[in-house]
Short mmCIF file of C-alpha atoms in Angstrom, two decimals:
data_model
loop_
_atom_site.label_atom_id
_atom_site.label_comp_id
_atom_site.label_asym_id
_atom_site.label_seq_id
_atom_site.Cartn_x
_atom_site.Cartn_y
_atom_site.Cartn_z
CA MET A 3 -16.02 -32.31 2.55
CA SER A 4 -13.68 -32.46 5.31
CA ASN A 5 -15.26 -32.23 9.04
CA PHE A 6 -13.50 -28.88 9.26
CA LYS A 7 -15.08 -27.31 6.11
CA GLU A 8 -18.61 -29.30 7.07
CA HIS A 9 -18.84 -27.70 10.46
CA HIS A 10 -16.53 -24.18 10.11
CA ASP A 11 -18.51 -22.61 7.07
CA ASP A 12 -16.47 -19.38 7.24
CA ALA A 13 -16.79 -19.01 3.18
CA PRO A 14 -18.15 -15.65 3.51
CA LEU A 15 -14.86 -14.62 5.15
CA HIS A 16 -12.24 -16.06 2.60
CA ALA A 17 -12.40 -13.87 -0.66
CA ALA A 18 -10.63 -12.29 -2.79
CA PRO A 19 -8.86 -8.72 -1.55
CA GLY A 20 -11.49 -5.91 -3.18
CA SER A 21 -14.23 -7.96 -3.09
CA ALA A 22 -17.59 -7.35 -1.00
CA SER A 23 -16.57 -10.73 1.22
CA SER A 24 -13.28 -9.20 1.88
CA ASP A 25 -14.94 -6.68 4.03
CA TRP A 26 -16.08 -9.74 5.94
CA GLU A 27 -12.50 -11.17 6.08
CA LEU A 28 -11.13 -7.61 7.18
CA ALA A 29 -13.87 -7.48 10.24
CA ALA A 30 -12.55 -11.01 11.35
CA ALA A 31 -8.85 -9.97 11.23
CA ALA A 32 -9.56 -6.98 13.15
CA CYS A 33 -11.88 -8.93 15.19
CA GLU A 34 -9.27 -11.51 15.86
CA LEU A 35 -6.44 -8.72 16.92
CA ALA A 36 -9.04 -7.16 19.10
CA LEU A 37 -8.81 -10.51 21.20
CA LEU A 38 -5.04 -11.00 20.69
CA ARG A 39 -4.76 -7.46 22.17
CA ARG A 40 -7.47 -8.17 24.91
CA SER A 41 -5.14 -11.27 25.44
CA GLY A 42 -2.39 -9.12 26.63
CA ARG A 43 -0.13 -11.72 25.51
CA PRO A 44 3.36 -10.72 23.86
CA LEU A 45 3.72 -11.57 20.37
CA ALA A 46 6.03 -14.38 19.75
CA PRO A 47 9.09 -13.25 17.60
CA LEU A 48 9.68 -14.89 14.26
CA PRO A 49 12.09 -17.43 14.33
CA VAL A 50 15.44 -15.77 12.91
CA GLU A 51 15.89 -19.09 10.62
CA LEU A 52 12.38 -18.62 9.19
CA ALA A 53 12.94 -14.78 9.09
CA GLU A 54 16.10 -15.35 6.93
CA ARG A 55 14.49 -18.13 4.17
CA ILE A 56 11.31 -15.49 3.95
CA ARG A 57 13.71 -12.67 3.08
CA GLN A 58 16.20 -14.67 0.53
CA ASP A 59 12.81 -15.86 -0.95
CA ALA A 60 11.66 -12.59 -1.29
CA PRO A 61 13.28 -11.18 -4.32
CA ALA A 62 11.46 -14.01 -6.69
CA HIS A 63 8.04 -12.78 -5.60
CA LEU A 64 8.75 -8.72 -5.60
CA PRO A 65 7.10 -6.64 -8.65
CA PRO A 66 9.81 -5.72 -10.52
CA SER A 67 11.65 -2.15 -9.62
CA PRO A 68 11.01 0.68 -12.25
CA ARG A 69 13.91 1.29 -14.61
CA GLY A 70 14.65 3.87 -17.06
CA ILE A 71 15.83 3.51 -20.67
CA ALA A 72 17.58 6.09 -22.86
CA ILE A 73 16.84 7.60 -25.87
CA GLU A 74 16.80 10.23 -28.17
CA SER A 75 14.42 13.26 -28.80
CA VAL A 76 10.71 13.14 -28.93
CA PRO A 77 8.89 15.33 -31.02
CA GLU A 78 6.90 18.27 -29.92
CA PRO A 79 4.13 17.56 -27.63
CA LYS A 80 0.75 17.37 -29.00
CA ARG A 81 -1.39 19.92 -27.73
CA LEU A 82 -5.03 19.38 -27.56
CA GLY A 83 -7.05 22.19 -29.27
CA GLY A 84 -7.77 24.82 -26.64
CA ARG A 85 -6.71 23.00 -23.73
CA THR A 86 -3.33 24.61 -23.46
CA ALA A 87 -4.35 28.20 -23.83
CA GLY A 88 -3.13 30.04 -21.46
CA ARG A 89 -0.93 27.47 -20.25
CA SER A 90 1.89 29.18 -18.72
CA ARG A 91 -0.09 31.79 -16.95
CA LEU A 92 -2.55 28.84 -15.53
CA ALA A 93 0.57 26.83 -15.12
CA LEU A 94 2.12 29.54 -12.58
CA ALA A 95 -0.86 29.84 -10.83
CA GLY A 96 -1.16 26.61 -10.61
CA TRP A 97 2.50 26.33 -9.17
CA CYS A 98 1.58 28.59 -6.68
CA THR A 99 -1.60 26.74 -5.54
CA ALA A 100 0.20 23.11 -5.52
CA ALA A 101 2.95 24.92 -3.70
CA CYS A 102 0.44 25.74 -1.18
CA LEU A 103 -0.90 22.29 -1.12
CA ALA A 104 2.26 20.55 -1.05
CA GLY A 105 3.48 23.13 1.93
CA VAL A 106 6.62 23.25 0.38
CA LEU A 107 8.99 24.66 -2.21
CA MET A 108 12.69 24.37 -1.33
CA TRP A 109 14.67 21.81 -3.35
CA GLN A 110 17.61 21.12 -5.19
CA TRP A 111 19.58 18.65 -7.46
CA MET A 112 21.91 17.24 -10.62
CA ALA A 113 22.24 16.97 -14.45
CA ALA A 114 21.19 15.92 -18.26
CA PRO A 115 18.48 14.06 -19.97
CA GLN A 116 16.58 11.59 -22.12
CA ILE A 117 13.82 8.85 -21.94
CA THR A 118 12.73 6.56 -19.62
CA ALA A 119 10.36 3.16 -19.66
CA PRO A 120 7.33 2.68 -18.01
CA PRO A 121 7.94 1.42 -14.16
CA GLY A 122 7.89 -2.32 -14.48
CA GLY A 123 7.53 -2.25 -18.20
CA ASP A 124 10.02 -3.02 -21.08
CA ALA A 125 8.79 -0.83 -23.72
CA SER A 126 11.25 0.87 -26.10
CA PRO A 127 11.77 4.48 -25.94
CA SER A 128 10.01 5.27 -29.03
CA ALA A 129 7.02 2.97 -27.84
CA LEU A 130 6.35 5.17 -25.15
CA ALA A 131 6.41 8.36 -27.36
CA ASP A 132 3.86 6.66 -29.49
CA LEU A 133 1.68 5.47 -26.39
CA ARG A 134 1.65 9.10 -25.06
CA ARG A 135 0.30 10.27 -28.68
CA LYS A 136 -1.86 7.36 -28.73
CA LEU A 137 -3.33 8.52 -25.54
CA LEU A 138 -3.74 12.08 -26.51
CA THR A 139 -5.77 10.77 -29.60
CA ASP A 140 -7.70 8.09 -28.03
CA ASP A 141 -8.77 10.23 -25.07
CA PRO A 142 -10.47 13.56 -25.90
CA GLU A 143 -10.55 14.56 -21.96
CA ALA A 144 -6.89 13.75 -21.30
CA VAL A 145 -5.05 16.91 -20.11
CA THR A 146 -1.63 18.34 -20.76
CA VAL A 147 0.05 20.62 -18.29
CA SER A 148 3.39 22.24 -18.75
CA TRP A 149 6.05 21.89 -16.20
CA LYS A 150 7.32 24.80 -13.89
CA ALA A 151 10.59 24.60 -12.55
CA GLY A 152 11.54 24.71 -8.80
CA ASP A 153 14.83 26.36 -7.18
CA ASP A 154 16.88 22.74 -7.61
CA PRO A 155 19.99 21.74 -9.25
CA ALA A 156 18.50 18.94 -11.03
CA ILE A 157 17.04 21.78 -13.46
CA VAL A 158 20.24 22.13 -15.54
CA ALA A 159 19.09 23.90 -18.27
CA ASP A 160 19.81 27.20 -19.24
CA LYS A 161 16.33 28.82 -19.34
CA ALA A 162 16.83 30.62 -22.50
CA GLU A 163 17.88 27.39 -24.34
CA LEU A 164 14.67 25.70 -22.71
CA GLU A 165 12.28 28.15 -24.00
CA SER A 166 14.00 27.62 -27.60
CA ALA A 167 13.92 24.13 -26.74
CA GLY A 168 9.96 24.06 -25.80
CA GLY A 169 10.06 24.28 -22.24
CA LEU A 170 10.76 21.74 -19.48
CA GLY A 171 8.30 19.47 -20.88
CA ASP A 172 4.85 18.30 -19.84
CA VAL A 173 2.59 16.02 -18.22
CA VAL A 174 -0.26 14.06 -20.31
CA TRP A 175 -3.06 12.55 -18.03
CA SER A 176 -6.21 10.59 -18.81
CA SER A 177 -8.44 10.32 -15.64
CA ALA A 178 -10.59 7.99 -17.22
CA ARG A 179 -7.73 5.69 -18.11
CA GLN A 180 -5.77 6.35 -14.90
CA GLU A 181 -2.62 6.66 -17.20
CA GLY A 182 -0.55 9.20 -18.46
CA PHE A 183 3.12 10.27 -19.61
CA MET A 184 5.27 12.78 -18.57
CA ARG A 185 8.06 14.59 -20.80
CA PHE A 186 11.15 15.92 -19.32
CA ARG A 187 13.67 18.40 -20.62
CA GLY A 188 17.04 19.68 -19.13
CA LEU A 189 16.31 17.71 -16.06
CA ALA A 190 19.66 16.32 -14.69
CA ALA A 191 20.78 12.58 -14.91
CA ASN A 192 20.64 10.48 -11.53
CA ASP A 193 22.81 7.96 -10.19
CA PRO A 194 20.33 5.22 -9.12
CA THR A 195 22.16 4.16 -6.14
CA VAL A 196 22.18 7.50 -4.97
CA ALA A 197 19.04 9.10 -5.62
CA GLN A 198 15.89 8.82 -7.90
CA TYR A 199 13.18 10.95 -9.00
CA GLN A 200 9.57 10.24 -7.65
CA LEU A 201 6.22 11.45 -9.14
CA TRP A 202 3.25 12.53 -6.63
CA ILE A 203 -0.17 13.07 -7.83
CA PHE A 204 -2.22 15.42 -5.99
CA ASP A 205 -5.91 14.33 -5.99
CA ALA A 206 -8.93 16.56 -5.26
CA GLU A 207 -10.55 13.26 -3.51
CA ARG A 208 -7.70 12.76 -0.88
CA ASN A 209 -5.76 14.71 1.83
CA GLU A 210 -3.47 17.27 0.22
CA ALA A 211 -0.68 16.00 2.78
CA TYR A 212 -0.98 12.59 1.09
CA PRO A 213 -0.10 12.82 -2.58
CA VAL A 214 -0.76 9.41 -4.43
CA ASP A 215 3.02 8.03 -5.24
CA GLY A 216 3.23 7.72 -8.93
CA GLY A 217 6.56 5.76 -9.23
CA VAL A 218 10.20 6.13 -8.94
CA PHE A 219 11.92 6.79 -12.44
CA ASP A 220 15.53 7.23 -13.62
CA VAL A 221 17.13 9.70 -15.93
CA PRO A 222 20.21 8.25 -17.71
CA PRO A 223 23.11 10.44 -18.67
CA LYS A 224 22.84 11.91 -22.24
CA ALA A 225 23.46 9.63 -24.87
CA ASP A 226 24.49 12.23 -27.48
CA SER A 227 26.22 15.41 -26.44
CA ASP A 228 25.72 17.39 -29.36
CA LYS A 229 22.42 17.85 -28.63
CA PRO A 230 21.83 20.45 -25.56
CA TYR A 231 18.09 18.88 -24.37
CA SER A 232 16.97 15.56 -25.66
CA ASP A 233 13.39 14.41 -24.07
CA ILE A 234 12.89 11.92 -21.40
CA VAL A 235 9.04 10.37 -21.59
CA VAL A 236 8.01 8.20 -18.54
CA ARG A 237 4.89 6.51 -18.27
CA ILE A 238 2.79 7.47 -15.02
CA ASP A 239 2.14 4.46 -12.77
CA PRO A 240 -0.10 5.61 -10.00
CA ARG A 241 -0.26 3.14 -6.82
CA LEU A 242 -3.47 4.13 -6.08
CA PRO A 243 -6.70 5.01 -7.89
CA VAL A 244 -6.61 8.94 -8.45
CA SER A 245 -10.19 10.51 -8.95
CA ARG A 246 -9.58 13.77 -9.89
CA ALA A 247 -5.63 15.05 -10.30
CA THR A 248 -5.08 18.69 -9.56
CA ALA A 249 -1.32 18.83 -9.52
CA PHE A 250 1.77 16.72 -10.44
CA ALA A 251 5.20 17.45 -8.45
CA VAL A 252 8.33 15.40 -9.28
CA THR A 253 10.62 15.07 -6.02
CA VAL A 254 14.51 13.82 -5.48
CA GLU A 255 14.51 10.98 -3.00
CA LYS A 256 16.38 8.18 -1.83
CA PRO A 257 16.88 4.83 -4.28
CA GLY A 258 13.38 3.34 -4.41
CA GLY A 259 11.70 6.04 -3.25
CA VAL A 260 9.79 6.96 -0.38
CA VAL A 261 6.04 6.45 0.95
CA VAL A 262 5.75 9.82 1.89
CA SER A 263 8.08 12.72 0.74
CA SER A 264 9.78 15.24 2.78
CA ARG A 265 9.66 17.32 -0.29
CA ASP A 266 13.00 18.64 0.56
CA ARG A 267 13.99 18.87 -2.94
CA LEU A 268 11.25 19.30 -5.55
CA PRO A 269 12.60 20.07 -9.04
CA LEU A 270 9.30 19.94 -11.04
CA LEU A 271 5.52 20.92 -10.46
CA ALA A 272 2.76 20.96 -13.04
CA ALA A 273 -0.57 22.19 -11.53
CA LEU A 274 -3.92 21.74 -13.42
CA PRO A 275 -5.83 24.78 -14.10
CA MET B 4 5.55 21.13 8.76
CA GLN B 5 3.31 17.83 9.15
CA ARG B 6 4.45 14.64 9.99
CA PRO B 7 4.52 12.40 7.01
CA VAL B 8 2.62 9.92 8.94
CA LEU B 9 2.30 7.49 5.84
CA GLU B 10 5.68 6.71 6.53
CA SER B 11 4.87 3.87 8.10
CA LEU B 12 3.12 1.84 5.57
CA LEU B 13 5.35 -0.55 4.16
CA LEU B 14 2.99 -2.58 1.51
CA PRO B 15 2.81 0.68 -1.02
CA ARG B 16 6.91 0.51 -0.73
CA ILE B 17 6.53 -3.27 -1.42
CA ALA B 18 4.56 -2.78 -4.48
CA GLY B 19 6.86 -0.45 -5.82
CA GLY B 20 9.62 -3.04 -5.81
CA ASP B 21 11.56 -1.39 -3.15
CA GLN B 22 13.73 -4.51 -1.78
CA SER B 23 14.40 -2.42 1.23
CA ALA B 24 11.19 -2.86 2.52
CA VAL B 25 11.19 -6.44 2.59
CA GLN B 26 13.14 -6.64 5.93
CA ASP B 27 11.34 -3.81 7.50
CA CYS B 28 8.00 -5.91 6.68
CA ILE B 29 9.65 -9.06 8.09
CA ASP B 30 10.72 -7.14 10.99
CA ARG B 31 7.23 -5.16 11.70
CA TYR B 32 4.63 -8.28 11.03
CA GLY B 33 6.94 -11.11 11.45
CA GLY B 34 5.99 -11.75 14.98
CA LEU B 35 2.30 -11.19 14.72
CA VAL B 36 1.99 -13.36 11.42
CA TRP B 37 4.01 -16.09 13.45
CA THR B 38 1.85 -15.93 16.51
CA LEU B 39 -1.36 -16.26 14.70
CA ALA B 40 -0.28 -19.05 12.81
CA ARG B 41 0.97 -20.80 15.96
CA ARG B 42 -2.20 -20.00 17.65
CA ARG B 43 -4.25 -22.12 15.37
CA LEU B 44 -1.49 -24.86 13.42
CA ALA B 45 -0.22 -27.24 16.31
CA SER B 46 2.49 -28.37 13.70
CA ARG B 47 5.52 -26.03 14.10
CA GLU B 48 6.32 -27.43 10.19
CA ASP B 49 2.79 -26.55 9.10
CA ALA B 50 3.24 -22.95 10.91
CA GLU B 51 6.60 -22.16 8.87
CA ASP B 52 5.04 -23.01 5.52
CA ALA B 53 1.97 -21.04 6.36
CA VAL B 54 4.16 -18.04 7.47
CA GLN B 55 6.22 -18.34 4.45
CA GLU B 56 2.91 -18.33 2.03
CA VAL B 57 1.70 -15.18 4.06
CA PHE B 58 4.71 -13.29 3.05
CA VAL B 59 4.80 -14.56 -0.51
CA ASP B 60 1.21 -13.46 -0.60
CA LEU B 61 2.05 -9.91 1.05
CA TRP B 62 4.95 -9.34 -1.65
CA ARG B 63 2.77 -10.69 -4.39
CA SER B 64 -0.50 -8.72 -3.45
CA ALA B 65 0.98 -5.72 -1.75
CA ASP B 66 -0.31 -3.47 -4.66
CA ARG B 67 -3.97 -4.72 -3.46
CA PHE B 68 -3.78 -3.20 0.01
CA ASP B 69 -5.57 0.02 -0.08
CA PRO B 70 -5.19 2.20 3.02
CA ARG B 71 -8.70 3.59 2.55
CA MET B 72 -10.24 0.34 3.04
CA GLY B 73 -8.25 -0.38 6.36
CA GLU B 74 -5.30 -0.82 8.30
CA GLU B 75 -2.00 -2.68 6.88
CA ILE B 76 -1.83 -4.52 10.45
CA THR B 77 -5.21 -5.61 9.52
CA PHE B 78 -4.80 -6.50 6.14
CA VAL B 79 -1.65 -8.64 7.27
CA ALA B 80 -3.73 -10.42 9.75
CA MET B 81 -6.53 -10.73 7.07
CA ILE B 82 -3.81 -12.66 4.43
CA THR B 83 -2.65 -14.47 7.32
CA ARG B 84 -6.37 -15.87 8.53
CA ARG B 85 -6.76 -16.68 5.00
CA ARG B 86 -3.43 -18.57 4.97
CA VAL B 87 -4.01 -20.42 8.04
CA ILE B 88 -7.68 -21.34 7.44
CA ASP B 89 -6.74 -22.82 3.86
CA ARG B 90 -3.92 -24.75 5.32
CA LEU B 91 -6.68 -26.22 8.09
CA ARG B 92 -9.10 -27.01 5.07
CA ARG B 93 -6.75 -28.97 3.55
CA ARG B 94 -6.19 -31.49 6.20
CA THR B 95 -8.98 -33.64 7.56
CA GLY B 96 -10.65 -33.44 10.43
CA LEU B 97 -11.14 -30.44 12.81
CA PRO B 98 -8.87 -27.40 13.07
CA GLU B 99 -5.97 -27.92 15.26
CA THR B 100 -5.44 -25.15 17.88
CA ALA B 101 -2.37 -24.27 20.16
CA SER B 102 -2.46 -21.78 22.77
CA ILE B 103 0.19 -19.28 22.66
CA ASP B 104 1.50 -21.13 25.87
CA GLU B 105 2.17 -24.23 23.78
CA ALA B 106 3.09 -22.48 20.54
CA GLY B 107 5.91 -20.78 21.81
CA ALA B 108 5.11 -18.21 24.44
CA VAL B 109 8.96 -19.00 26.05
CA GLU B 110 10.27 -17.36 23.11
CA ALA B 111 8.05 -14.03 23.72
CA VAL B 112 9.31 -10.82 24.38
CA ASP B 113 8.19 -8.78 27.27
CA PRO B 114 5.17 -6.37 25.16
CA ALA B 115 6.55 -3.44 27.70
CA GLY B 116 10.11 -4.03 26.45
CA ASP B 117 11.57 -1.74 23.85
CA THR B 118 12.24 -4.52 21.38
CA PRO B 119 10.60 -4.34 18.14
CA VAL B 120 8.44 -7.19 18.99
CA GLY B 121 7.61 -5.80 22.25
CA ARG B 122 6.38 -2.38 20.49
CA ARG B 123 4.35 -4.49 18.01
CA LEU B 124 1.76 -5.53 20.65
CA GLU B 125 0.01 -2.42 19.45
CA LEU B 126 -1.99 -4.02 16.85
CA GLY B 127 -3.60 -1.16 15.27
CA GLU B 128 -6.51 1.53 15.75
CA GLU B 129 -9.00 -0.85 13.97
CA ALA B 130 -7.82 -3.78 16.91
CA ARG B 131 -8.96 -1.11 19.51
CA VAL B 132 -12.16 -0.24 17.69
CA ALA B 133 -13.10 -3.89 17.19
CA ASP B 134 -12.41 -4.03 20.85
CA GLU B 135 -14.56 -1.46 22.01
CA HIS B 136 -17.67 -2.79 19.68
CA LEU B 137 -17.03 -6.45 21.22
CA GLU B 138 -17.66 -5.18 24.66
CA GLN B 139 -20.79 -3.63 23.36
CA LEU B 140 -22.33 -7.19 22.43
CA GLN B 141 -23.81 -9.43 24.97
CA LEU B 142 -21.48 -11.64 26.80
CA HIS B 143 -22.62 -14.88 25.21
CA GLU B 144 -22.40 -13.09 21.82
CA GLN B 145 -18.68 -12.23 22.61
CA ARG B 146 -17.86 -16.00 24.02
CA VAL B 147 -19.50 -17.30 20.31
CA LEU B 148 -17.38 -14.99 18.40
CA ARG B 149 -14.31 -15.62 20.47
CA LEU B 150 -14.64 -19.31 20.11
CA SER B 151 -15.18 -18.89 16.18
CA ILE B 152 -12.29 -16.02 15.32
CA TYR B 153 -9.97 -16.65 18.04
CA ASP B 154 -9.90 -20.05 19.15
CA GLY B 155 -11.11 -21.23 15.64
CA LEU B 156 -14.02 -23.50 16.88
CA SER B 157 -16.24 -25.12 14.11
CA HIS B 158 -19.97 -23.67 14.46
CA SER B 159 -21.16 -27.29 16.11
CA ALA B 160 -18.08 -27.58 18.25
CA ILE B 161 -19.59 -23.89 20.06
CA ALA B 162 -22.71 -25.36 19.73
CA GLU B 163 -21.59 -28.22 21.77
CA CYS B 164 -19.59 -26.17 24.14
CA THR B 165 -22.11 -23.43 24.81
CA GLY B 166 -25.59 -25.66 24.45
CA LEU B 167 -26.68 -22.72 22.16
CA PRO B 168 -28.71 -24.14 18.84
CA LEU B 169 -26.26 -24.37 15.95
CA GLY B 170 -28.18 -21.69 13.99
CA THR B 171 -28.24 -19.41 17.13
CA VAL B 172 -24.43 -19.79 17.04
CA LYS B 173 -24.02 -19.13 13.44
CA SER B 174 -26.03 -16.10 13.72
CA HIS B 175 -24.40 -14.69 16.58
CA ILE B 176 -21.26 -15.19 14.69
CA ARG B 177 -22.82 -13.44 11.44
CA ARG B 178 -24.70 -10.34 13.23
CA GLY B 179 -21.33 -10.02 15.17
CA LEU B 180 -19.12 -9.50 12.50
CA GLU B 181 -21.63 -7.83 10.18
CA SER B 182 -22.24 -5.03 12.84
CA LEU B 183 -18.29 -4.79 13.24
CA ARG B 184 -17.91 -4.43 9.37
CA ARG B 185 -19.97 -1.42 9.26
CA THR B 186 -18.38 -0.14 12.17
CA LEU B 187 -15.26 -0.25 10.86
CA ALA B 188 -16.54 1.02 7.39
CA GLY B 189 -18.49 3.48 8.80
CA ARG B 190 -15.36 4.70 10.57
CA THR B 191 -13.41 4.91 7.41
CA ARG B 192 -16.07 7.02 5.58
CA ASP B 193 -15.91 9.63 8.53
CA ASP B 194 -12.23 9.60 8.36
CA HIS B 195 -12.68 10.53 4.47
CA ARG B 196 -15.07 12.93 5.02
CA ALA B 197 -13.31 14.64 7.75
CA ALA B 198 -10.45 16.09 5.67
CA GLY B 199 -11.33 15.74 2.07
CA ARG B 200 -9.78 12.10 2.03
CA GLY B 201 -8.53 12.26 5.72
CA PRO B 202 -5.93 10.34 7.00
CA THR B 203 -7.07 6.58 7.37
CA SER B 204 -7.00 4.53 10.51
CA VAL B 205 -3.97 3.61 9.25
CA GLU B 206 -2.43 6.67 9.38
CA ARG B 207 -3.70 7.90 12.67
CA SER B 208 -2.49 4.46 14.30
CA ALA B 209 0.87 5.65 12.85
CA ARG B 210 1.22 8.58 14.91
#
């Protein structure tokens, strides 16, 4: 054992994030910051060449950026008995509620549909649809809620056509599994270099102003021009645990998404009753 | 409209694969990580390696940062401490320390200046709370904590330096950190209780 370890027994201050001991580490870190602050000394700037090395090295260690995958239409959503009764009325009420929660509802956007993959995953489009169905089967507590359209050009479908096609799609969410899927119909294709769609999950346990980031996703151009509306299926990938989801909102953001949305463009919202 | 205060958080963007957040993260925390590493590692090469390891850790574990648990800057400082201590442990002999002057204060920027580094001297709300907490401690307790946490001295070195028994040194450190831990945790709980979840310390500090 080194002299340092022998005499500097700070093992409790050194544990994995999230473990009980990491509280001690955070306290020690806060203490060091406090003493650094108290010293009044300025921070030394990171050497430029070192910063450049870190920047160049970063892509090898970053998590993959979510990507979309085109797919053909998906079967109608399997609704849970009783769970979707009165859905449209409830969704409408939910829309109003969530709109209040969100504080804003004025948006706009673009054109065409299909299916995307789970963020960071390589699941095939049909596999996503299967996973969605499996989630509904495996978790009887999973909820299904329909999307309501905001006033945004991202909704490119004609309402009558949408109704015949089964609506704008829906959200399936399993609180127990912290997992879910979204289906979209009549949502405009996006150019990922210009803008991306981003999901937000409102959680009853969190401040309404700061919904959980559900990840960004793309809607690729429609592959089959003969079909007016094919479905997009996207796996929900919350960045933080969601205790009790109350609403889901889709916004249009810059590529890569944002930490907090200005909510200038909010084409879709689904509120749980 | 309420200002989106979470806008200042970078690690969630990193966790989301947003490569544009990399430069922001380096800009925001590079100076802090470098300063903390240079204070404890006398060798510039060691400090450079440690800083690179810290950022790799941040890229890889960004999704483990939870703003409900504390501020982003404290999380970054924790990762930095971890890497520096790891590096010190891998070496034989007592930990090396270097003052900020030795470690490159000549490169430092005026904290009152308008440069990013200067602005970054604001080390977060938790640092302020920790500072206030330290003020509540007895002077000899403050000194022991400072020698341990800030100067990186071993427990036995602190005992020798202060004349306090080794057991007393250890208990001062443990009690001091435990009370600070409770203070920070209680503060987080209060924040959450105040507004359903309420803005975290991170959010408040970003305002």
